[in-house]
Coordinates of C-alpha atoms (C1' of nucleotides) in Angstrom, one line a residue:
Chain A
M1 CA -141.3 -90.5 -160.7
T2 CA -142.2 -93.5 -161.1
A3 CA -140.4 -95.3 -158.8
S4 CA -139.3 -95.4 -155.0
N5 CA -135.8 -94.5 -153.4
D6 CA -136.7 -98.1 -152.0
Q7 CA -136.7 -99.9 -155.3
N8 CA -133.6 -97.7 -155.5
A9 CA -131.5 -98.7 -152.3
A10 CA -133.1 -102.5 -152.4
L11 CA -131.8 -102.9 -156.4
R12 CA -128.2 -101.8 -154.4
I13 CA -128.6 -104.4 -151.7
A14 CA -130.2 -107.7 -154.3
S15 CA -126.8 -106.4 -156.1
G16 CA -124.8 -107.8 -153.3
R17 CA -121.8 -105.4 -154.0
K18 CA -120.7 -102.5 -153.0
P19 CA -121.6 -99.4 -155.9
F20 CA -118.7 -97.1 -154.4
V21 CA -117.5 -95.7 -157.4
E22 CA -113.7 -95.2 -155.9
P23 CA -111.7 -92.4 -157.3
L24 CA -111.2 -94.5 -159.7
R25 CA -107.3 -93.4 -160.2
L26 CA -107.9 -94.1 -164.0
G27 CA -105.1 -92.0 -164.9
E28 CA -102.6 -93.6 -163.0
R29 CA -103.9 -96.7 -164.1
L30 CA -103.1 -95.8 -167.1
K31 CA -99.8 -94.9 -166.2
E32 CA -98.5 -98.5 -164.5
I33 CA -99.4 -99.6 -167.2
R34 CA -97.4 -98.1 -170.5
L35 CA -94.5 -97.3 -167.4
A36 CA -94.7 -101.7 -167.3
Q37 CA -94.5 -102.3 -171.0
H38 CA -91.1 -99.5 -171.2
W39 CA -94.0 -97.8 -173.8
T40 CA -93.3 -93.7 -174.2
L41 CA -96.4 -91.6 -175.3
D42 CA -95.4 -91.8 -178.7
D43 CA -96.0 -95.6 -178.6
V44 CA -99.0 -96.1 -177.0
S45 CA -100.6 -93.2 -179.2
Q46 CA -99.6 -95.3 -182.2
R47 CA -101.2 -98.4 -180.6
T48 CA -103.9 -96.8 -179.8
G49 CA -104.5 -94.2 -181.5
L50 CA -105.3 -91.5 -179.8
A51 CA -102.5 -87.9 -179.6
R52 CA -100.2 -87.3 -177.2
S53 CA -101.5 -85.3 -175.7
T54 CA -104.7 -87.1 -174.5
L55 CA -102.1 -88.8 -173.4
S56 CA -101.0 -86.5 -171.2
K57 CA -103.4 -85.5 -170.0
I58 CA -105.6 -88.8 -169.1
E59 CA -102.8 -89.8 -167.4
N60 CA -102.6 -86.9 -165.2
D61 CA -106.0 -86.5 -164.9
Q62 CA -106.2 -83.3 -166.6
I63 CA -109.4 -84.6 -168.1
S64 CA -112.3 -88.0 -168.1
P65 CA -111.3 -89.0 -171.8
T66 CA -114.6 -90.4 -173.4
F67 CA -116.2 -94.1 -173.9
S68 CA -114.5 -94.3 -177.2
A69 CA -111.6 -93.5 -176.4
V70 CA -111.5 -95.7 -173.3
Q71 CA -112.4 -98.5 -175.9
K72 CA -109.0 -97.1 -177.7
L73 CA -107.1 -97.4 -175.2
I74 CA -108.2 -101.3 -174.2
T75 CA -108.0 -102.6 -178.1
G76 CA -104.8 -100.8 -178.5
L77 CA -103.0 -101.8 -175.2
G78 CA -104.8 -105.5 -175.1
I79 CA -106.0 -105.0 -172.2
D80 CA -109.4 -105.0 -171.0
L81 CA -111.7 -102.7 -169.5
P82 CA -111.1 -104.9 -165.8
Q83 CA -107.0 -105.0 -166.4
L84 CA -107.8 -101.1 -166.6
L85 CA -110.1 -100.2 -163.7
A86 CA -109.2 -102.4 -161.4
P87 CA -106.9 -100.5 -159.0
P88 CA -103.5 -100.8 -158.4
K89 CA -103.5 -104.7 -156.8
P90 CA -103.6 -104.1 -154.1
Q91 CA -105.1 -107.4 -152.0
S92 CA -102.7 -109.6 -155.3
A93 CA -100.0 -109.6 -153.7
T94 CA -101.5 -110.4 -150.6
S95 CA -105.2 -113.4 -151.6
G96 CA -104.1 -116.3 -149.0
R97 CA -107.3 -116.7 -147.7
R98 CA -109.2 -120.3 -146.4
D99 CA -111.7 -121.5 -144.8
L100 CA -112.3 -125.2 -143.3
T101 CA -114.9 -127.2 -142.6
R102 CA -114.8 -130.0 -140.6
A103 CA -117.2 -132.5 -141.6
G104 CA -119.7 -132.2 -140.5
D105 CA -119.0 -129.1 -138.9
G106 CA -120.9 -126.5 -141.9
Q107 CA -124.0 -124.5 -140.6
R108 CA -127.4 -126.7 -141.7
H109 CA -129.8 -124.6 -143.7
P110 CA -133.6 -127.6 -143.1
T111 CA -136.2 -127.4 -145.0
P112 CA -138.8 -129.2 -146.5
T113 CA -137.6 -131.3 -149.0
Y114 CA -133.5 -130.6 -148.7
E115 CA -131.3 -130.1 -146.4
H116 CA -129.0 -128.4 -147.1
E117 CA -125.2 -128.6 -145.0
L118 CA -123.2 -124.9 -146.2
L119 CA -119.5 -125.3 -146.5
S120 CA -117.9 -122.7 -146.4
W121 CA -119.2 -120.3 -144.1
Q122 CA -116.7 -118.8 -142.8
L123 CA -115.3 -116.0 -145.9
A124 CA -117.6 -113.8 -147.0
Q125 CA -115.5 -112.3 -150.2
K126 CA -115.7 -115.6 -152.8
R127 CA -116.4 -116.2 -155.6
M128 CA -118.6 -119.9 -155.7
I129 CA -120.9 -121.7 -152.5
P130 CA -120.3 -124.9 -151.6
F131 CA -122.7 -127.1 -149.7
K132 CA -123.6 -130.2 -149.2
T133 CA -127.7 -131.6 -149.0
I134 CA -129.1 -134.6 -147.3
V135 CA -132.3 -135.1 -150.2
R136 CA -135.4 -135.4 -148.2
A137 CA -137.7 -135.2 -151.2
R138 CA -139.5 -138.8 -152.2
Q139 CA -141.8 -136.8 -154.8
F140 CA -141.7 -134.3 -157.3
E141 CA -145.1 -133.6 -156.0
E142 CA -143.5 -131.9 -152.7
F143 CA -142.3 -128.6 -155.2
T144 CA -144.7 -125.8 -155.2
E145 CA -141.9 -124.8 -157.6
W146 CA -139.1 -124.5 -159.6
V147 CA -136.2 -123.8 -157.4
R148 CA -134.2 -121.3 -159.5
H149 CA -131.5 -118.7 -158.8
D150 CA -128.9 -116.3 -160.5
G151 CA -125.4 -118.2 -161.8
E152 CA -124.3 -121.9 -162.4
E153 CA -124.5 -125.2 -160.8
F154 CA -121.6 -128.0 -160.4
L155 CA -123.7 -130.8 -158.6
I156 CA -122.2 -134.4 -157.8
V157 CA -123.9 -137.5 -155.7
L158 CA -122.0 -138.2 -152.6
D159 CA -124.7 -141.2 -151.5
G160 CA -127.7 -142.0 -153.3
D161 CA -129.6 -141.9 -155.9
I162 CA -131.7 -138.7 -157.2
M163 CA -134.2 -138.1 -159.7
L164 CA -133.0 -134.6 -161.0
Y165 CA -135.7 -133.1 -162.7
T166 CA -134.8 -129.9 -164.2
E167 CA -137.6 -127.3 -166.7
F168 CA -136.1 -127.7 -170.4
Y169 CA -135.0 -131.7 -169.8
E170 CA -136.4 -134.9 -168.9
P171 CA -136.2 -136.2 -165.9
L172 CA -132.4 -137.5 -165.0
T173 CA -131.5 -140.1 -163.1
L174 CA -128.1 -140.0 -161.5
H175 CA -126.1 -142.5 -159.2
H176 CA -123.4 -141.7 -156.8
G177 CA -120.6 -140.0 -158.9
D178 CA -122.2 -138.6 -161.8
S179 CA -122.3 -135.1 -162.0
I180 CA -123.5 -132.1 -163.2
Y181 CA -123.2 -128.5 -164.9
F182 CA -126.3 -126.4 -165.5
D183 CA -127.2 -122.5 -165.2
S184 CA -129.0 -123.1 -162.6
E185 CA -132.0 -119.7 -163.7
M186 CA -132.9 -123.1 -165.3
G187 CA -135.2 -124.6 -162.8
H188 CA -134.3 -127.4 -160.7
A189 CA -135.2 -129.9 -158.3
L190 CA -133.8 -133.3 -156.5
V191 CA -135.8 -135.7 -154.8
S192 CA -134.4 -138.8 -153.7
V193 CA -135.3 -143.2 -154.7
S194 CA -132.5 -144.7 -153.4
E195 CA -133.5 -146.2 -150.3
E196 CA -131.8 -143.6 -147.5
D197 CA -132.2 -140.6 -148.2
A198 CA -129.2 -139.6 -150.9
V199 CA -126.2 -137.2 -150.7
V200 CA -125.4 -134.3 -153.0
L201 CA -121.9 -131.9 -152.7
S202 CA -123.5 -128.3 -155.1
V203 CA -120.8 -125.6 -155.8
C204 CA -123.6 -121.9 -157.0
T205 CA -121.2 -119.4 -158.4
R206 CA -122.0 -116.1 -156.8
G207 CA -124.0 -113.8 -159.0
D208 CA -122.5 -111.2 -160.6
S209 CA -120.2 -111.2 -163.3
P210 CA -121.0 -112.0 -166.5
Chain B
M1 CA -90.7 -97.3 -180.5
T2 CA -88.7 -98.7 -177.9
A3 CA -91.0 -102.5 -177.1
S4 CA -92.2 -104.6 -180.2
N5 CA -95.8 -105.3 -181.2
D6 CA -94.3 -108.9 -180.6
Q7 CA -94.7 -107.7 -176.9
N8 CA -97.7 -106.3 -176.9
A9 CA -99.0 -109.7 -178.7
A10 CA -97.5 -111.7 -176.1
L11 CA -99.0 -109.7 -173.7
R12 CA -102.9 -110.0 -175.2
I13 CA -102.0 -114.0 -175.1
A14 CA -101.0 -113.3 -172.1
S15 CA -104.0 -112.3 -170.4
G16 CA -106.5 -115.3 -171.5
R17 CA -108.8 -113.4 -172.7
K18 CA -110.0 -112.1 -176.5
P19 CA -109.3 -108.8 -175.9
F20 CA -112.4 -107.7 -179.1
V21 CA -114.4 -105.4 -178.2
E22 CA -117.5 -105.6 -178.5
P23 CA -119.8 -103.1 -180.5
L24 CA -120.9 -101.8 -177.0
R25 CA -124.5 -101.8 -177.0
L26 CA -124.0 -99.7 -174.1
G27 CA -126.3 -97.4 -175.3
E28 CA -128.8 -100.2 -175.6
R29 CA -128.3 -101.7 -172.8
L30 CA -128.9 -98.9 -170.4
K31 CA -132.5 -98.4 -171.4
E32 CA -133.3 -101.9 -171.3
I33 CA -131.5 -101.2 -168.1
R34 CA -133.8 -98.1 -167.6
L35 CA -137.1 -100.5 -168.6
A36 CA -136.9 -102.7 -166.5
Q37 CA -136.7 -100.2 -163.0
H38 CA -139.6 -99.2 -165.6
W39 CA -138.0 -95.9 -164.7
T40 CA -137.9 -92.7 -167.0
L41 CA -135.6 -90.3 -168.6
D42 CA -136.4 -87.8 -166.1
D43 CA -136.2 -90.6 -163.5
V44 CA -132.8 -91.9 -164.7
S45 CA -132.2 -87.4 -165.2
Q46 CA -132.6 -87.0 -161.3
R47 CA -130.7 -90.0 -160.5
T48 CA -127.1 -89.4 -162.1
G49 CA -127.5 -85.9 -162.2
L50 CA -126.7 -86.3 -166.0
A51 CA -129.5 -84.5 -168.4
R52 CA -132.6 -86.1 -169.6
S53 CA -131.1 -85.2 -173.4
T54 CA -127.5 -86.4 -172.9
L55 CA -129.2 -89.1 -170.4
S56 CA -131.4 -90.1 -174.5
K57 CA -129.2 -89.7 -177.1
I58 CA -127.0 -92.0 -175.1
E59 CA -129.1 -94.7 -175.2
N60 CA -129.3 -94.0 -178.2
D61 CA -126.1 -93.7 -179.7
Q62 CA -125.8 -90.9 -180.4
I63 CA -123.0 -89.6 -178.3
S64 CA -120.1 -91.6 -176.9
P65 CA -120.1 -90.8 -172.7
T66 CA -117.7 -88.9 -170.8
F67 CA -116.1 -91.1 -168.6
S68 CA -117.0 -89.3 -165.6
A69 CA -120.6 -89.8 -167.1
V70 CA -120.3 -93.1 -167.1
Q71 CA -119.8 -93.1 -163.5
K72 CA -122.8 -90.9 -162.6
L73 CA -125.0 -93.3 -164.3
I74 CA -122.9 -96.5 -162.2
T75 CA -123.5 -95.0 -158.7
G76 CA -127.3 -93.0 -159.5
L77 CA -128.4 -96.6 -161.2
G78 CA -126.5 -98.5 -158.9
I79 CA -124.8 -100.8 -160.4
D80 CA -121.5 -101.8 -161.5
L81 CA -119.3 -101.5 -164.9
P82 CA -119.5 -104.9 -166.1
Q83 CA -123.6 -104.9 -166.0
L84 CA -123.9 -102.2 -167.3
L85 CA -121.1 -103.2 -170.5
A86 CA -122.4 -107.2 -170.4
P87 CA -123.5 -107.3 -173.6
P88 CA -128.6 -107.8 -173.7
K89 CA -127.4 -111.0 -171.9
P90 CA -128.4 -113.7 -175.4
Q91 CA -127.9 -116.4 -172.7
S92 CA -130.6 -114.9 -170.5
A93 CA -133.6 -115.6 -172.0
T94 CA -132.6 -119.5 -172.8
S95 CA -129.5 -120.3 -170.8
G96 CA -130.4 -124.1 -170.1
R97 CA -127.9 -125.3 -170.6
R98 CA -126.0 -128.4 -169.4
D99 CA -123.7 -131.3 -169.0
L100 CA -123.3 -134.9 -167.7
T101 CA -120.8 -136.6 -166.6
R102 CA -121.1 -140.0 -165.7
A103 CA -118.9 -141.2 -162.5
G104 CA -116.2 -142.2 -164.4
D105 CA -116.6 -140.8 -167.9
G106 CA -114.4 -137.4 -166.8
Q107 CA -112.6 -136.3 -169.2
R108 CA -108.7 -137.8 -167.8
H109 CA -104.9 -135.5 -166.9
P110 CA -102.7 -138.1 -165.3
T111 CA -98.8 -135.9 -163.9
P112 CA -96.4 -137.5 -162.2
T113 CA -98.5 -135.5 -159.1
Y114 CA -101.8 -136.0 -159.8
E115 CA -104.1 -138.3 -161.8
H116 CA -107.0 -135.6 -162.0
E117 CA -110.6 -136.0 -164.0
L118 CA -112.3 -133.4 -165.8
L119 CA -115.6 -132.9 -164.8
S120 CA -117.9 -131.3 -167.0
W121 CA -115.1 -130.4 -170.0
Q122 CA -117.9 -131.0 -172.6
L123 CA -119.4 -127.0 -171.6
A124 CA -117.5 -124.5 -172.8
Q125 CA -119.2 -121.0 -171.5
K126 CA -118.9 -121.8 -167.8
R127 CA -117.5 -120.1 -164.8
M128 CA -116.2 -122.5 -162.2
I129 CA -114.4 -125.9 -163.5
P130 CA -115.1 -129.1 -161.2
F131 CA -112.6 -131.9 -161.3
K132 CA -111.5 -135.5 -159.7
T133 CA -108.2 -136.1 -158.2
I134 CA -106.4 -139.4 -157.4
V135 CA -103.7 -137.8 -155.3
R136 CA -100.7 -139.5 -156.2
A137 CA -97.6 -137.7 -154.6
R138 CA -96.5 -139.3 -152.2
Q139 CA -94.1 -136.4 -150.6
F140 CA -94.2 -132.8 -150.5
E141 CA -90.6 -133.2 -152.1
E142 CA -92.5 -134.6 -154.9
F143 CA -93.8 -131.2 -155.9
T144 CA -90.8 -129.2 -157.9
E145 CA -92.3 -126.1 -157.5
W146 CA -96.5 -124.6 -155.8
V147 CA -99.4 -124.8 -157.5
R148 CA -100.4 -122.3 -158.4
H149 CA -103.9 -120.2 -160.5
D150 CA -105.7 -116.7 -160.2
G151 CA -108.7 -117.8 -158.9
E152 CA -110.7 -119.4 -156.1
E153 CA -110.4 -123.0 -155.2
F154 CA -112.9 -125.2 -153.2
L155 CA -111.6 -128.7 -152.3
I156 CA -113.8 -132.1 -150.8
V157 CA -112.1 -135.0 -149.8
L158 CA -113.7 -138.2 -151.1
D159 CA -112.0 -140.2 -149.6
G160 CA -108.7 -141.5 -147.4
D161 CA -106.2 -138.4 -146.2
I162 CA -104.4 -135.7 -147.7
M163 CA -102.1 -133.2 -145.7
L164 CA -102.3 -130.5 -148.0
Y165 CA -99.5 -128.2 -148.2
T166 CA -99.5 -123.7 -148.4
E167 CA -97.4 -121.4 -148.7
F168 CA -98.8 -119.4 -146.0
Y169 CA -100.0 -121.3 -143.7
E170 CA -99.2 -124.7 -142.1
P171 CA -100.0 -128.4 -143.5
L172 CA -103.2 -129.7 -142.5
T173 CA -104.4 -133.0 -142.4
L174 CA -107.8 -133.5 -144.5
H175 CA -109.3 -136.8 -143.4
H176 CA -112.8 -137.4 -146.1
G177 CA -116.0 -134.8 -146.2
D178 CA -114.2 -132.4 -144.9
S179 CA -113.0 -129.4 -147.0
I180 CA -111.5 -126.3 -147.8
Y181 CA -111.9 -123.5 -149.6
F182 CA -108.1 -121.2 -150.7
D183 CA -107.0 -118.4 -152.4
S184 CA -105.3 -120.2 -154.8
E185 CA -102.8 -117.8 -156.0
M186 CA -101.6 -119.2 -153.0
G187 CA -99.5 -121.5 -153.8
H188 CA -100.5 -125.3 -152.9
A189 CA -99.8 -128.9 -152.9
L190 CA -101.2 -132.1 -152.1
V191 CA -100.2 -135.9 -150.9
S192 CA -101.6 -138.8 -149.4
V193 CA -101.1 -140.5 -146.0
S194 CA -103.7 -142.5 -147.0
E195 CA -103.4 -146.7 -147.4
E196 CA -104.7 -145.9 -150.5
D197 CA -104.7 -143.5 -152.6
A198 CA -106.8 -140.1 -152.0
V199 CA -109.2 -139.1 -153.7
V200 CA -110.3 -135.2 -153.6
L201 CA -113.4 -133.4 -155.1
S202 CA -111.9 -129.4 -156.4
V203 CA -113.6 -126.6 -157.8
C204 CA -112.4 -123.8 -159.8
T205 CA -112.6 -120.3 -160.5
R206 CA -112.3 -119.5 -163.9
G207 CA -109.8 -116.3 -164.1
D208 CA -111.5 -113.6 -165.3
S209 CA -113.3 -110.9 -163.4
P210 CA -111.6 -108.8 -159.5
Chain C
dA1 C1' -69.5 -78.0 -173.6
dT2 C1' -72.8 -77.4 -178.3
dG3 C1' -76.2 -79.7 -181.3
dA4 C1' -79.6 -83.4 -182.3
dT5 C1' -82.4 -86.2 -179.9
dA6 C1' -86.4 -88.1 -177.5
dC7 C1' -89.9 -87.5 -174.4
dG8 C1' -93.5 -85.3 -172.0
dT9 C1' -95.9 -80.9 -170.9
dT10 C1' -98.6 -76.9 -172.7
dC11 C1' -100.7 -73.7 -175.9
dA12 C1' -104.1 -72.6 -179.3
dC13 C1' -107.6 -75.0 -181.5
dT14 C1' -111.0 -77.8 -183.6
dA15 C1' -115.2 -81.5 -182.1
dT16 C1' -118.3 -83.1 -179.9
dA17 C1' -119.6 -84.2 -175.4
dA18 C1' -123.4 -82.5 -171.8
dG19 C1' -127.2 -78.9 -170.8
dA20 C1' -131.4 -75.5 -170.5
dA21 C1' -135.1 -75.1 -173.6
dA22 C1' -138.1 -76.2 -177.0
dC23 C1' -140.7 -80.1 -179.6
dA24 C1' -143.4 -83.8 -180.3
dT25 C1' -146.2 -87.8 -178.8
dA26 C1' -148.5 -90.1 -176.3
dT27 C1' -151.2 -90.3 -171.5
dT28 C1' -154.0 -89.0 -168.8
dT29 C1' -157.9 -85.6 -167.1
dT30 C1' -161.7 -83.0 -166.1
Chain D
dA1 C1' -163.5 -83.4 -176.2
dA2 C1' -160.7 -80.6 -174.9
dA3 C1' -156.7 -79.9 -172.0
dA4 C1' -153.2 -80.6 -168.6
dT5 C1' -150.2 -83.9 -168.0
dA6 C1' -145.8 -86.8 -168.2
dT7 C1' -142.4 -88.9 -172.1
dG8 C1' -138.7 -88.7 -175.3
dT9 C1' -136.5 -86.3 -179.4
dT10 C1' -134.5 -82.3 -181.7
dT11 C1' -132.1 -77.8 -181.7
dC12 C1' -129.0 -74.8 -179.5
dT13 C1' -125.7 -73.4 -176.4
dT14 C1' -121.8 -73.9 -173.9
dA15 C1' -118.2 -76.9 -172.0
dT16 C1' -115.1 -79.8 -172.6
dA17 C1' -113.0 -84.0 -174.8
dG18 C1' -108.9 -84.5 -178.6
dT19 C1' -105.6 -82.7 -181.9
dG20 C1' -101.4 -80.7 -183.8
dA21 C1' -98.1 -77.5 -182.9
dA22 C1' -94.4 -75.6 -179.9
dC23 C1' -92.4 -75.2 -176.3
dG24 C1' -89.4 -77.4 -172.0
dT25 C1' -86.1 -80.6 -170.9
dA26 C1' -83.0 -84.8 -170.5
dT27 C1' -79.8 -87.9 -172.6
dC28 C1' -77.0 -88.7 -175.9
dA29 C1' -73.6 -88.2 -179.7
dT30 C1' -69.7 -85.5 -181.6

DNA sequence: ATGATACGTTCACTATAAGAAACATATTTT
DNA sequence: AAAATATGTTTCTTATAGTGAACGTATCAT
């Protein structure tokens, strides 16, 4: 054993998503898709190349399909895996969440270089993280290392002017209204270059899916 | 045959994603994950309950694992399926893309009710879609039906005041600096309520993963 | 009703994935 | 260096997924 269970636990937590595998009613789901299109087992058989009997058994959870069989299914039915694995959409019907943040009411996270204000922090399971940032840094040297995190980031200047330093490009000056989109695992750092501290709005993606 | 191929074609298109099934180097990917954690086949065997030999064969693409085997893999390794299927990160090593949009240089899409300005439209494969919108609508009645799309949306008021109408909530007045995050498949619509046309910045998620 | 057709399930057989142990190399220990 | 241990591959067996044919039942036509 070269790695401890603690490490595994850490990995699970780091992943940020429940690593649970639901009963995965794959058969049920397949049948649902099939019936939605008014297809017979023969139809699906022709499309996928899998035997009618095989399909029947999969639908009734009598066998656990091979991965290559699953591939035939998703190509043949023209769906993608998430669709096939998606539980019979429990949420979709009722997804009407919202999270209002009045100006200045965000959650503040001060650091020496930045003063972040998280904007929709009340909503837990979301795919974007929006925040407003007052850029306190005045010199690139104030950063001991690159800011870097998974995913992508969109940034727009609300007030003042900033210099955007990135790992792979020349520094870039951004003025009020300018915006930029970049892969945020590329090191990056902001400094204010205007009289006042600059203010930027950023939105980051959460690190999951490809 | 109870359904035409046209229907199937339509389904593929409707899905909005290329229904291609890449060679799916599942074995390669598994090995990558394993080595990244400095795990041996025995380690993974203990975690997943699969035999060492089986794992070896999966890694070398000598067999196509059963779906139940895949489940054991993802639970045992504490990952989720997308992670396991993600192609051996072709980008990750070199992901330093960026897309700058100077103020006013976005791509304009005028409609009767809104005037959108797409902000980082040069970058194709991205997970968020940012755009600035001038809200032309002055009456809720100008909308013939709800605006509605997959995914989630973040919105912040840059100028003026707006009224946000949503399918499941009372209308909400938002002033300069206010922001809101919501599920965008819930119907929504904006109207300006200030003297000038209001301007908002929105960021939508792309419609993929669950 | 009677036969014919269409669908899904079950059976008997074949193909293949999963498991245990032997094998082949590395790597470490003494 | 030799022995011991660790790690990944290969072999052989067994469990099970996949197939085609037979079966049961429902629907339709005559």
